[in-house]
Amino acid sequence: MDSLLYALCAVIGGVAFAYLLPLALRHPNPARTAITVATGSFTVGIAIANPVVSDVIDRVMGLPNLARVIAHGYAIVIAASAEAMLLFLALPAEQARPRVSRRIVASAIAYGGMVTLWLVTYAVAPTARLTVDFARVPTVAAYLAIYLSAFVAFTVDIARMCWWFARVAGRSWLSRGLRITAVGACFGLAYCVNKALYLGGVWLDVEPIGVALYIIKHGDVDLYVGFMWRHLK
């Protein structure tokens, strides 16, 4: 069932990307470029995250967790691109560019740290997975902490900006799309909190009740639907 859901999301993302890419090429602007990058990243990232696909990638490449690291990288690109789009919509380009550049640099540093920790994990604990179940491995815990911290920073900003812009936009397609996006970002934030609690539970030998799978699925979809609603009007 999970594989089918991932596949469906990838197909929908591919259709949307095929629609947005020609527009971005014919009528380029920073906001449209950002949402096109986010859509393409969503499509590729969720396809790689499909359990069937990720297992094949890891097995063929002979590197455990490779698909997960790649998918997490695309997740960071999605969030960064989404925030870039909002900044370019809200501010003059000359004001938005420095802020977007800072976020790109921060994202690159965070992902570089994640890749480094993955490689160290492979060297010291090759059978460990980059999941909370292996959080007792210090490098896995550090990897997840960086990923969740980056995601929290982006989702808080996206939710805040979308909700504020939705109030300004009035009753329109744009407003509806922004509100759906804000809800999706809140789901993403709840996912991070849930994962953090689960991470702490592993260290404290407590097994919390996890709703992370439900939240991440619905959070990703809500976030994505919000952006598509805003653009496919």
mmCIF file of N, CA and C in Angstrom, residues 18-152:
data_model
loop_
_atom_site.group_PDB
_atom_site.id
_atom_site.type_symbol
_atom_site.label_atom_id
_atom_site.label_comp_id
_atom_site.label_asym_id
_atom_site.label_seq_id
_atom_site.Cartn_x
_atom_site.Cartn_y
_atom_site.Cartn_z
ATOM 1 N N ALA A 18 5.632 18.515 -15.550
ATOM 2 C CA ALA A 18 5.551 18.643 -17.004
ATOM 3 C C ALA A 18 4.746 19.878 -17.406
ATOM 4 N N TYR A 19 3.794 20.258 -16.574
ATOM 5 C CA TYR A 19 3.007 21.467 -16.840
ATOM 6 C C TYR A 19 3.806 22.733 -16.517
ATOM 7 N N LEU A 20 4.527 22.714 -15.400
ATOM 8 C CA LEU A 20 5.218 23.918 -14.938
ATOM 9 C C LEU A 20 6.510 24.208 -15.693
ATOM 10 N N LEU A 21 7.216 23.166 -16.107
ATOM 11 C CA LEU A 21 8.523 23.380 -16.729
ATOM 12 C C LEU A 21 8.450 24.244 -17.990
ATOM 13 N N PRO A 22 7.543 23.962 -18.934
ATOM 14 C CA PRO A 22 7.472 24.843 -20.111
ATOM 15 C C PRO A 22 7.148 26.290 -19.748
ATOM 16 N N LEU A 23 6.289 26.485 -18.751
ATOM 17 C CA LEU A 23 5.972 27.845 -18.314
ATOM 18 C C LEU A 23 7.205 28.541 -17.759
ATOM 19 N N ALA A 24 7.979 27.806 -16.972
ATOM 20 C CA ALA A 24 9.181 28.389 -16.380
ATOM 21 C C ALA A 24 10.213 28.737 -17.448
ATOM 22 N N LEU A 25 10.250 27.951 -18.515
ATOM 23 C CA LEU A 25 11.208 28.217 -19.586
ATOM 24 C C LEU A 25 10.745 29.361 -20.485
ATOM 25 N N ARG A 26 9.431 29.427 -20.731
ATOM 26 C CA ARG A 26 8.905 30.478 -21.616
ATOM 27 C C ARG A 26 8.772 31.815 -20.908
ATOM 28 N N HIS A 27 8.368 31.763 -19.640
ATOM 29 C CA HIS A 27 8.149 33.002 -18.882
ATOM 30 C C HIS A 27 8.900 32.914 -17.552
ATOM 31 N N PRO A 28 10.214 32.980 -17.603
ATOM 32 C CA PRO A 28 10.993 32.774 -16.368
ATOM 33 C C PRO A 28 10.851 33.925 -15.384
ATOM 34 N N ASN A 29 10.715 33.566 -14.131
ATOM 35 C CA ASN A 29 10.850 34.518 -13.030
ATOM 36 C C ASN A 29 11.259 33.708 -11.807
ATOM 37 N N PRO A 30 11.858 34.336 -10.812
ATOM 38 C CA PRO A 30 12.409 33.574 -9.682
ATOM 39 C C PRO A 30 11.383 32.710 -8.951
ATOM 40 N N ALA A 31 10.179 33.243 -8.738
ATOM 41 C CA ALA A 31 9.171 32.473 -8.009
ATOM 42 C C ALA A 31 8.747 31.240 -8.795
ATOM 43 N N ARG A 32 8.542 31.405 -10.107
ATOM 44 C CA ARG A 32 8.132 30.265 -10.927
ATOM 45 C C ARG A 32 9.248 29.225 -11.011
ATOM 46 N N THR A 33 10.476 29.696 -11.098
ATOM 47 C CA THR A 33 11.607 28.764 -11.110
ATOM 48 C C THR A 33 11.667 27.966 -9.814
ATOM 49 N N ALA A 34 11.433 28.648 -8.696
ATOM 50 C CA ALA A 34 11.503 27.983 -7.393
ATOM 51 C C ALA A 34 10.442 26.896 -7.268
ATOM 52 N N ILE A 35 9.202 27.184 -7.674
ATOM 53 C CA ILE A 35 8.151 26.170 -7.538
ATOM 54 C C ILE A 35 8.372 25.028 -8.524
ATOM 55 N N THR A 36 8.976 25.329 -9.670
ATOM 56 C CA THR A 36 9.287 24.266 -10.629
ATOM 57 C C THR A 36 10.355 23.338 -10.063
ATOM 58 N N VAL A 37 11.363 23.925 -9.429
ATOM 59 C CA VAL A 37 12.403 23.114 -8.783
ATOM 60 C C VAL A 37 11.795 22.274 -7.659
ATOM 61 N N ALA A 38 10.915 22.887 -6.871
ATOM 62 C CA ALA A 38 10.273 22.155 -5.780
ATOM 63 C C ALA A 38 9.448 20.986 -6.313
ATOM 64 N N THR A 39 8.725 21.219 -7.406
ATOM 65 C CA THR A 39 7.883 20.169 -7.976
ATOM 66 C C THR A 39 8.724 19.032 -8.545
ATOM 67 N N GLY A 40 9.779 19.389 -9.264
ATOM 68 C CA GLY A 40 10.661 18.354 -9.794
ATOM 69 C C GLY A 40 11.330 17.559 -8.685
ATOM 70 N N SER A 41 11.740 18.252 -7.635
ATOM 71 C CA SER A 41 12.382 17.579 -6.500
ATOM 72 C C SER A 41 11.401 16.665 -5.784
ATOM 73 N N PHE A 42 10.159 17.124 -5.663
ATOM 74 C CA PHE A 42 9.128 16.285 -5.050
ATOM 75 C C PHE A 42 8.946 15.002 -5.848
ATOM 76 N N THR A 43 8.865 15.141 -7.162
ATOM 77 C CA THR A 43 8.634 13.984 -8.024
ATOM 78 C C THR A 43 9.758 12.964 -7.897
ATOM 79 N N VAL A 44 10.988 13.442 -8.027
ATOM 80 C CA VAL A 44 12.133 12.527 -7.964
ATOM 81 C C VAL A 44 12.315 11.986 -6.548
ATOM 82 N N GLY A 45 12.193 12.878 -5.562
ATOM 83 C CA GLY A 45 12.424 12.467 -4.182
ATOM 84 C C GLY A 45 11.445 11.420 -3.700
ATOM 85 N N ILE A 46 10.165 11.612 -4.014
ATOM 86 C CA ILE A 46 9.177 10.654 -3.517
ATOM 87 C C ILE A 46 9.242 9.348 -4.303
ATOM 88 N N ALA A 47 9.710 9.422 -5.550
ATOM 89 C CA ALA A 47 9.921 8.190 -6.316
ATOM 90 C C ALA A 47 11.060 7.377 -5.699
ATOM 91 N N ILE A 48 12.133 8.054 -5.317
ATOM 92 C CA ILE A 48 13.266 7.363 -4.696
ATOM 93 C C ILE A 48 12.888 6.836 -3.317
ATOM 94 N N ALA A 49 12.031 7.571 -2.601
ATOM 95 C CA ALA A 49 11.623 7.146 -1.260
ATOM 96 C C ALA A 49 10.693 5.944 -1.283
ATOM 97 N N ASN A 50 10.131 5.638 -2.434
ATOM 98 C CA ASN A 50 9.283 4.448 -2.556
ATOM 99 C C ASN A 50 10.078 3.230 -2.071
ATOM 100 N N PRO A 51 9.552 2.476 -1.112
ATOM 101 C CA PRO A 51 10.318 1.350 -0.554
ATOM 102 C C PRO A 51 10.852 0.385 -1.605
ATOM 103 N N VAL A 52 10.071 0.143 -2.650
ATOM 104 C CA VAL A 52 10.525 -0.773 -3.701
ATOM 105 C C VAL A 52 11.743 -0.196 -4.417
ATOM 106 N N VAL A 53 11.667 1.082 -4.761
ATOM 107 C CA VAL A 53 12.764 1.735 -5.480
ATOM 108 C C VAL A 53 13.992 1.880 -4.590
ATOM 109 N N SER A 54 13.784 2.303 -3.354
ATOM 110 C CA SER A 54 14.927 2.518 -2.459
ATOM 111 C C SER A 54 15.679 1.219 -2.184
ATOM 112 N N ASP A 55 14.951 0.123 -2.047
ATOM 113 C CA ASP A 55 15.614 -1.168 -1.831
ATOM 114 C C ASP A 55 16.482 -1.545 -3.029
ATOM 115 N N VAL A 56 15.972 -1.290 -4.221
ATOM 116 C CA VAL A 56 16.732 -1.603 -5.434
ATOM 117 C C VAL A 56 17.992 -0.744 -5.508
ATOM 118 N N ILE A 57 17.854 0.551 -5.223
ATOM 119 C CA ILE A 57 19.011 1.454 -5.273
ATOM 120 C C ILE A 57 20.089 1.009 -4.294
ATOM 121 N N ASP A 58 19.691 0.742 -3.072
ATOM 122 C CA ASP A 58 20.667 0.327 -2.057
ATOM 123 C C ASP A 58 21.344 -0.990 -2.446
ATOM 124 N N ARG A 59 20.554 -1.911 -2.978
ATOM 125 C CA ARG A 59 21.105 -3.226 -3.316
ATOM 126 C C ARG A 59 22.045 -3.135 -4.518
ATOM 127 N N VAL A 60 21.640 -2.404 -5.543
ATOM 128 C CA VAL A 60 22.462 -2.295 -6.750
ATOM 129 C C VAL A 60 23.760 -1.541 -6.466
ATOM 130 N N MET A 61 23.667 -0.458 -5.704
ATOM 131 C CA MET A 61 24.849 0.346 -5.405
ATOM 132 C C MET A 61 25.699 -0.263 -4.297
ATOM 133 N N GLY A 62 25.114 -1.175 -3.535
ATOM 134 C CA GLY A 62 25.861 -1.798 -2.449
ATOM 135 C C GLY A 62 26.124 -0.871 -1.286
ATOM 136 N N LEU A 63 25.290 0.168 -1.150
ATOM 137 C CA LEU A 63 25.467 1.148 -0.075
ATOM 138 C C LEU A 63 24.156 1.272 0.705
ATOM 139 N N PRO A 64 24.105 0.744 1.911
ATOM 140 C CA PRO A 64 22.881 0.869 2.704
ATOM 141 C C PRO A 64 22.567 2.329 3.012
ATOM 142 N N ASN A 65 21.306 2.659 2.995
ATOM 143 C CA ASN A 65 20.812 4.004 3.325
ATOM 144 C C ASN A 65 21.040 5.041 2.224
ATOM 145 N N LEU A 66 21.623 4.642 1.098
ATOM 146 C CA LEU A 66 21.897 5.621 0.042
ATOM 147 C C LEU A 66 20.613 6.286 -0.448
ATOM 148 N N ALA A 67 19.590 5.486 -0.715
ATOM 149 C CA ALA A 67 18.336 6.047 -1.214
ATOM 150 C C ALA A 67 17.713 6.995 -0.195
ATOM 151 N N ARG A 68 17.812 6.646 1.084
ATOM 152 C CA ARG A 68 17.246 7.500 2.124
ATOM 153 C C ARG A 68 17.971 8.846 2.180
ATOM 154 N N VAL A 69 19.285 8.814 2.062
ATOM 155 C CA VAL A 69 20.062 10.057 2.085
ATOM 156 C C VAL A 69 19.694 10.936 0.892
ATOM 157 N N ILE A 70 19.553 10.319 -0.274
ATOM 158 C CA ILE A 70 19.177 11.080 -1.470
ATOM 159 C C ILE A 70 17.778 11.672 -1.302
ATOM 160 N N ALA A 71 16.838 10.859 -0.819
ATOM 161 C CA ALA A 71 15.468 11.335 -0.630
ATOM 162 C C ALA A 71 15.415 12.474 0.384
ATOM 163 N N HIS A 72 16.198 12.371 1.448
ATOM 164 C CA HIS A 72 16.246 13.451 2.433
ATOM 165 C C HIS A 72 16.813 14.728 1.815
ATOM 166 N N GLY A 73 17.771 14.571 0.923
ATOM 167 C CA GLY A 73 18.313 15.738 0.234
ATOM 168 C C GLY A 73 17.255 16.431 -0.604
ATOM 169 N N TYR A 74 16.463 15.640 -1.306
ATOM 170 C CA TYR A 74 15.382 16.225 -2.103
ATOM 171 C C TYR A 74 14.340 16.889 -1.203
ATOM 172 N N ALA A 75 14.093 16.324 -0.032
ATOM 173 C CA ALA A 75 13.136 16.936 0.896
ATOM 174 C C ALA A 75 13.611 18.324 1.319
ATOM 175 N N ILE A 76 14.907 18.460 1.558
ATOM 176 C CA ILE A 76 15.455 19.763 1.923
ATOM 177 C C ILE A 76 15.339 20.737 0.753
ATOM 178 N N VAL A 77 15.580 20.244 -0.460
ATOM 179 C CA VAL A 77 15.444 21.104 -1.643
ATOM 180 C C VAL A 77 14.000 21.573 -1.803
ATOM 181 N N ILE A 78 13.050 20.665 -1.579
ATOM 182 C CA ILE A 78 11.631 21.033 -1.676
ATOM 183 C C ILE A 78 11.310 22.171 -0.714
ATOM 184 N N ALA A 79 11.710 22.001 0.542
ATOM 185 C CA ALA A 79 11.397 23.011 1.556
ATOM 186 C C ALA A 79 12.088 24.334 1.249
ATOM 187 N N ALA A 80 13.355 24.272 0.854
ATOM 188 C CA ALA A 80 14.090 25.499 0.550
ATOM 189 C C ALA A 80 13.494 26.209 -0.660
ATOM 190 N N SER A 81 13.110 25.447 -1.676
ATOM 191 C CA SER A 81 12.519 26.041 -2.881
ATOM 192 C C SER A 81 11.159 26.656 -2.580
ATOM 193 N N ALA A 82 10.391 25.979 -1.740
ATOM 194 C CA ALA A 82 9.082 26.516 -1.366
ATOM 195 C C ALA A 82 9.231 27.848 -0.646
ATOM 196 N N GLU A 83 10.184 27.909 0.260
ATOM 197 C CA GLU A 83 10.390 29.166 0.981
ATOM 198 C C GLU A 83 10.932 30.243 0.045
ATOM 199 N N ALA A 84 11.782 29.846 -0.893
ATOM 200 C CA ALA A 84 12.301 30.809 -1.868
ATOM 201 C C ALA A 84 11.163 31.398 -2.694
ATOM 202 N N MET A 85 10.226 30.545 -3.109
ATOM 203 C CA MET A 85 9.084 31.034 -3.877
ATOM 204 C C MET A 85 8.306 32.084 -3.091
ATOM 205 N N LEU A 86 8.052 31.798 -1.821
ATOM 206 C CA LEU A 86 7.299 32.736 -0.995
ATOM 207 C C LEU A 86 8.046 34.054 -0.821
ATOM 208 N N LEU A 87 9.348 33.974 -0.646
ATOM 209 C CA LEU A 87 10.139 35.196 -0.481
ATOM 210 C C LEU A 87 10.123 36.036 -1.753
ATOM 211 N N PHE A 88 10.230 35.385 -2.907
ATOM 212 C CA PHE A 88 10.218 36.131 -4.163
ATOM 213 C C PHE A 88 8.835 36.711 -4.463
ATOM 214 N N LEU A 89 7.791 36.058 -3.966
ATOM 215 C CA LEU A 89 6.449 36.612 -4.138
ATOM 216 C C LEU A 89 6.204 37.791 -3.205
ATOM 217 N N ALA A 90 6.825 37.753 -2.038
ATOM 218 C CA ALA A 90 6.534 38.756 -1.013
ATOM 219 C C ALA A 90 7.422 39.985 -1.093
ATOM 220 N N LEU A 91 8.627 39.817 -1.615
ATOM 221 C CA LEU A 91 9.607 40.901 -1.567
ATOM 222 C C LEU A 91 10.121 41.243 -2.957
ATOM 223 N N PRO A 92 10.617 42.451 -3.131
ATOM 224 C CA PRO A 92 11.321 42.765 -4.382
ATOM 225 C C PRO A 92 12.514 41.820 -4.549
ATOM 226 N N ALA A 93 12.838 41.523 -5.789
ATOM 227 C CA ALA A 93 13.880 40.528 -6.067
ATOM 228 C C ALA A 93 15.197 40.858 -5.382
ATOM 229 N N GLU A 94 15.558 42.147 -5.352
ATOM 230 C CA GLU A 94 16.845 42.522 -4.755
ATOM 231 C C GLU A 94 16.866 42.288 -3.246
ATOM 232 N N GLN A 95 15.702 42.302 -2.609
ATOM 233 C CA GLN A 95 15.635 42.002 -1.177
ATOM 234 C C GLN A 95 15.520 40.496 -0.925
ATOM 235 N N ALA A 96 14.841 39.806 -1.824
ATOM 236 C CA ALA A 96 14.624 38.374 -1.627
ATOM 237 C C ALA A 96 15.896 37.561 -1.876
ATOM 238 N N ARG A 97 16.691 37.966 -2.856
ATOM 239 C CA ARG A 97 17.854 37.159 -3.244
ATOM 240 C C ARG A 97 18.829 36.904 -2.095
ATOM 241 N N PRO A 98 19.213 37.927 -1.311
ATOM 242 C CA PRO A 98 20.137 37.634 -0.200
ATOM 243 C C PRO A 98 19.550 36.648 0.809
ATOM 244 N N ARG A 99 18.262 36.757 1.084
ATOM 245 C CA ARG A 99 17.635 35.840 2.037
ATOM 246 C C ARG A 99 17.595 34.419 1.481
ATOM 247 N N VAL A 100 17.266 34.314 0.205
ATOM 248 C CA VAL A 100 17.251 32.997 -0.420
ATOM 249 C C VAL A 100 18.659 32.402 -0.444
ATOM 250 N N SER A 101 19.647 33.230 -0.743
ATOM 251 C CA SER A 101 21.034 32.747 -0.784
ATOM 252 C C SER A 101 21.470 32.212 0.572
ATOM 253 N N ARG A 102 21.089 32.913 1.637
ATOM 254 C CA ARG A 102 21.450 32.442 2.981
ATOM 255 C C ARG A 102 20.815 31.085 3.274
ATOM 256 N N ARG A 103 19.587 30.909 2.837
ATOM 257 C CA ARG A 103 18.912 29.633 3.068
ATOM 258 C C ARG A 103 19.532 28.513 2.241
ATOM 259 N N ILE A 104 19.963 28.842 1.036
ATOM 260 C CA ILE A 104 20.627 27.831 0.205
ATOM 261 C C ILE A 104 21.940 27.397 0.846
ATOM 262 N N VAL A 105 22.709 28.362 1.333
ATOM 263 C CA VAL A 105 23.982 28.040 1.981
ATOM 264 C C VAL A 105 23.744 27.195 3.233
ATOM 265 N N ALA A 106 22.764 27.597 4.048
ATOM 266 C CA ALA A 106 22.463 26.840 5.269
ATOM 267 C C ALA A 106 22.020 25.420 4.929
ATOM 268 N N SER A 107 21.215 25.281 3.879
ATOM 269 C CA SER A 107 20.752 23.954 3.467
ATOM 270 C C SER A 107 21.918 23.095 2.996
ATOM 271 N N ALA A 108 22.820 23.700 2.234
ATOM 272 C CA ALA A 108 23.977 22.956 1.731
ATOM 273 C C ALA A 108 24.871 22.492 2.878
ATOM 274 N N ILE A 109 25.059 23.357 3.864
ATOM 275 C CA ILE A 109 25.880 22.983 5.023
ATOM 276 C C ILE A 109 25.221 21.836 5.793
ATOM 277 N N ALA A 110 23.908 21.960 6.002
ATOM 278 C CA ALA A 110 23.185 20.910 6.728
ATOM 279 C C ALA A 110 23.268 19.580 5.987
ATOM 280 N N TYR A 111 23.040 19.626 4.686
ATOM 281 C CA TYR A 111 23.066 18.373 3.926
ATOM 282 C C TYR A 111 24.479 17.804 3.844
ATOM 283 N N GLY A 112 25.462 18.678 3.748
ATOM 284 C CA GLY A 112 26.843 18.204 3.766
ATOM 285 C C GLY A 112 27.160 17.472 5.060
ATOM 286 N N GLY A 113 26.659 18.011 6.175
ATOM 287 C CA GLY A 113 26.845 17.333 7.456
ATOM 288 C C GLY A 113 26.140 15.989 7.490
ATOM 289 N N MET A 114 24.947 15.928 6.913
ATOM 290 C CA MET A 114 24.203 14.667 6.880
ATOM 291 C C MET A 114 24.935 13.608 6.061
ATOM 292 N N VAL A 115 25.447 14.006 4.901
ATOM 293 C CA VAL A 115 26.176 13.056 4.056
ATOM 294 C C VAL A 115 27.428 12.553 4.777
ATOM 295 N N THR A 116 28.125 13.469 5.448
ATOM 296 C CA THR A 116 29.321 13.077 6.197
ATOM 297 C C THR A 116 28.976 12.066 7.288
ATOM 298 N N LEU A 117 27.903 12.327 8.012
ATOM 299 C CA LEU A 117 27.491 11.411 9.082
ATOM 300 C C LEU A 117 27.041 10.066 8.524
ATOM 301 N N TRP A 118 26.409 10.083 7.365
ATOM 302 C CA TRP A 118 26.030 8.817 6.724
ATOM 303 C C TRP A 118 27.274 7.991 6.385
ATOM 304 N N LEU A 119 28.283 8.646 5.833
ATOM 305 C CA LEU A 119 29.513 7.937 5.471
ATOM 306 C C LEU A 119 30.219 7.389 6.709
ATOM 307 N N VAL A 120 30.228 8.182 7.780
ATOM 308 C CA VAL A 120 30.850 7.712 9.020
ATOM 309 C C VAL A 120 30.061 6.533 9.584
ATOM 310 N N THR A 121 28.740 6.627 9.514
ATOM 311 C CA THR A 121 27.899 5.522 9.982
ATOM 312 C C THR A 121 28.199 4.250 9.206
ATOM 313 N N TYR A 122 28.338 4.389 7.899
ATOM 314 C CA TYR A 122 28.646 3.224 7.062
ATOM 315 C C TYR A 122 29.991 2.610 7.455
ATOM 316 N N ALA A 123 30.927 3.460 7.882
ATOM 317 C CA ALA A 123 32.258 2.972 8.251
ATOM 318 C C ALA A 123 32.263 2.281 9.613
ATOM 319 N N VAL A 124 31.517 2.833 10.578
ATOM 320 C CA VAL A 124 31.591 2.303 11.949
ATOM 321 C C VAL A 124 30.460 1.334 12.284
ATOM 322 N N ALA A 125 29.325 1.471 11.606
ATOM 323 C CA ALA A 125 28.178 0.591 11.884
ATOM 324 C C ALA A 125 27.434 0.332 10.576
ATOM 325 N N PRO A 126 28.014 -0.467 9.690
ATOM 326 C CA PRO A 126 27.460 -0.642 8.338
ATOM 327 C C PRO A 126 26.059 -1.232 8.296
ATOM 328 N N THR A 127 25.635 -1.902 9.355
ATOM 329 C CA THR A 127 24.292 -2.500 9.348
ATOM 330 C C THR A 127 23.227 -1.549 9.896
ATOM 331 N N ALA A 128 23.650 -0.413 10.425
ATOM 332 C CA ALA A 128 22.695 0.537 11.008
ATOM 333 C C ALA A 128 21.896 1.228 9.908
ATOM 334 N N ARG A 129 20.642 1.500 10.205
ATOM 335 C CA ARG A 129 19.785 2.250 9.292
ATOM 336 C C ARG A 129 19.615 3.667 9.820
ATOM 337 N N LEU A 130 19.370 4.590 8.924
ATOM 338 C CA LEU A 130 19.198 5.988 9.331
ATOM 339 C C LEU A 130 17.758 6.228 9.771
ATOM 340 N N THR A 131 17.364 5.516 10.811
ATOM 341 C CA THR A 131 16.022 5.636 11.366
ATOM 342 C C THR A 131 16.133 5.748 12.883
ATOM 343 N N VAL A 132 15.037 6.137 13.510
ATOM 344 C CA VAL A 132 15.062 6.302 14.963
ATOM 345 C C VAL A 132 15.305 4.984 15.685
ATOM 346 N N ASP A 133 15.036 3.866 15.027
ATOM 347 C CA ASP A 133 15.277 2.568 15.660
ATOM 348 C C ASP A 133 16.761 2.348 15.943
ATOM 349 N N PHE A 134 17.615 3.056 15.209
ATOM 350 C CA PHE A 134 19.062 2.929 15.404
ATOM 351 C C PHE A 134 19.646 4.206 16.010
ATOM 352 N N ALA A 135 18.812 4.949 16.713
ATOM 353 C CA ALA A 135 19.244 6.236 17.247
ATOM 354 C C ALA A 135 20.309 6.109 18.329
ATOM 355 N N ARG A 136 20.508 4.913 18.855
ATOM 356 C CA ARG A 136 21.572 4.744 19.846
ATOM 357 C C ARG A 136 22.957 4.816 19.202
ATOM 358 N N VAL A 137 23.015 4.681 17.904
ATOM 359 C CA VAL A 137 24.281 4.910 17.196
ATOM 360 C C VAL A 137 24.471 6.426 17.107
ATOM 361 N N PRO A 138 25.514 6.976 17.707
ATOM 362 C CA PRO A 138 25.654 8.443 17.787
ATOM 363 C C PRO A 138 25.570 9.153 16.439
ATOM 364 N N THR A 139 26.173 8.577 15.415
ATOM 365 C CA THR A 139 26.150 9.250 14.114
ATOM 366 C C THR A 139 24.745 9.258 13.512
ATOM 367 N N VAL A 140 23.971 8.218 13.779
ATOM 368 C CA VAL A 140 22.585 8.190 13.302
ATOM 369 C C VAL A 140 21.764 9.258 14.026
ATOM 370 N N ALA A 141 21.952 9.351 15.336
ATOM 371 C CA ALA A 141 21.231 10.368 16.111
ATOM 372 C C ALA A 141 21.587 11.774 15.625
ATOM 373 N N ALA A 142 22.872 12.004 15.350
ATOM 374 C CA ALA A 142 23.300 13.322 14.869
ATOM 375 C C ALA A 142 22.722 13.603 13.484
ATOM 376 N N TYR A 143 22.714 12.596 12.632
ATOM 377 C CA TYR A 143 22.142 12.741 11.283
ATOM 378 C C TYR A 143 20.678 13.162 11.372
ATOM 379 N N LEU A 144 19.914 12.436 12.172
ATOM 380 C CA LEU A 144 18.489 12.740 12.305
ATOM 381 C C LEU A 144 18.267 14.106 12.943
ATOM 382 N N ALA A 145 19.123 14.476 13.886
ATOM 383 C CA ALA A 145 18.984 15.778 14.542
ATOM 384 C C ALA A 145 19.179 16.917 13.537
ATOM 385 N N ILE A 146 20.173 16.786 12.670
ATOM 386 C CA ILE A 146 20.406 17.824 11.660
ATOM 387 C C ILE A 146 19.227 17.892 10.690
ATOM 388 N N TYR A 147 18.787 16.738 10.225
ATOM 389 C CA TYR A 147 17.679 16.704 9.263
ATOM 390 C C TYR A 147 16.412 17.312 9.853
ATOM 391 N N LEU A 148 16.081 16.912 11.066
ATOM 392 C CA LEU A 148 14.868 17.421 11.694
ATOM 393 C C LEU A 148 14.980 18.911 11.992
ATOM 394 N N SER A 149 16.156 19.364 12.409
ATOM 395 C CA SER A 149 16.341 20.793 12.695
ATOM 396 C C SER A 149 16.147 21.631 11.440
ATOM 397 N N ALA A 150 16.723 21.181 10.332
ATOM 398 C CA ALA A 150 16.564 21.907 9.072
ATOM 399 C C ALA A 150 15.106 21.933 8.648
ATOM 400 N N PHE A 151 14.439 20.799 8.793
ATOM 401 C CA PHE A 151 13.047 20.714 8.370
ATOM 402 C C PHE A 151 12.149 21.581 9.247
ATOM 403 N N VAL A 152 12.433 21.616 10.546
ATOM 404 C CA VAL A 152 11.654 22.465 11.449
ATOM 405 C C VAL A 152 11.791 23.929 11.052
#
